[in-house]
Coordinates of C-alpha atoms in Angstrom, one line a residue:
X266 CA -6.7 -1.1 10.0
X267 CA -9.3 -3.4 8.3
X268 CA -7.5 -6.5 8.9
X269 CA -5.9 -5.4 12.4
X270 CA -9.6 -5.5 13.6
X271 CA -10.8 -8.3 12.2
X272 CA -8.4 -10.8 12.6
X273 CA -9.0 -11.9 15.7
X274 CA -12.0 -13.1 14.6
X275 CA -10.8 -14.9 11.3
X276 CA -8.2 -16.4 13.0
X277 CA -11.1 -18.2 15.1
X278 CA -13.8 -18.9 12.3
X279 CA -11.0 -20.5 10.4
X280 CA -9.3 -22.6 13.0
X281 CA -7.2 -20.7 15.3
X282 CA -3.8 -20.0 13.4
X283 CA -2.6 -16.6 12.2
X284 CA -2.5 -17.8 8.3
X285 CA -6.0 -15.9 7.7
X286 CA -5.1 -12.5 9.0
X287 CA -1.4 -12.8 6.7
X288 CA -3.6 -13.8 3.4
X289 CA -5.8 -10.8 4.2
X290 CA -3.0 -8.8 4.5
X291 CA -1.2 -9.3 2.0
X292 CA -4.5 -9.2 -0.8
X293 CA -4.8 -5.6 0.9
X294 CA -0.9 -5.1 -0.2
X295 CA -1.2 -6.1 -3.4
X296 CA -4.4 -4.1 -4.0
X297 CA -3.3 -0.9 -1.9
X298 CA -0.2 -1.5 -4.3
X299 CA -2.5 -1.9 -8.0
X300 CA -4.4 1.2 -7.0
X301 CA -1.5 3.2 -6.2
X302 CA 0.3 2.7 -9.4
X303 CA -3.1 2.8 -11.4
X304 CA -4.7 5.7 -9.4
X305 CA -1.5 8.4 -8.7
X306 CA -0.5 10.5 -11.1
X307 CA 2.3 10.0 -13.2
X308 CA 4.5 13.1 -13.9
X309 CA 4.6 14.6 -17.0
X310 CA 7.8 15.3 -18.9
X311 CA 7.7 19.4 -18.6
X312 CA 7.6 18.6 -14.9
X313 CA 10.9 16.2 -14.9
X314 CA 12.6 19.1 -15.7
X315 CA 11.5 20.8 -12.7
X316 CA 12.7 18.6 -10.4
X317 CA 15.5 18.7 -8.0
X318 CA 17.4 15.3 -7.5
X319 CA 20.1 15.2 -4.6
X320 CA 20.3 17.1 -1.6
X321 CA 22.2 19.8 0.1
X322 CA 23.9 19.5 4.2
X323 CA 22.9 23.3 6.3

């Protein structure tokens, strides 16, 4: 949402292209990306256990 707003006006104070806006948005990926891995919690062994994989059909 941060760089949706303010690219318009990066795009201008750095010459008109859209190359601003794509570097900002991709430095928010790769952060967004960092803190999820560093940030979420990771799941403990008892709870692997617990976990369903696969699916059923109704």
């Amino acid at each position: 949402m941060f760089v949706s707003t303010l690219s318009g006006p990066w795009d201008a104070l750095f010459g008109g292209g859209n190359l601003p806006a794509f570097v900002v948005g991709a430095v928010a990926a790769v952060i967004s990306a960092i803190l999820a891995m560093v940030m979420l919690p990771s799941v403990k062994p008892d709870d692997e256990s617990k976990v369903k994989l696969g699916g059923s059909f109704h």
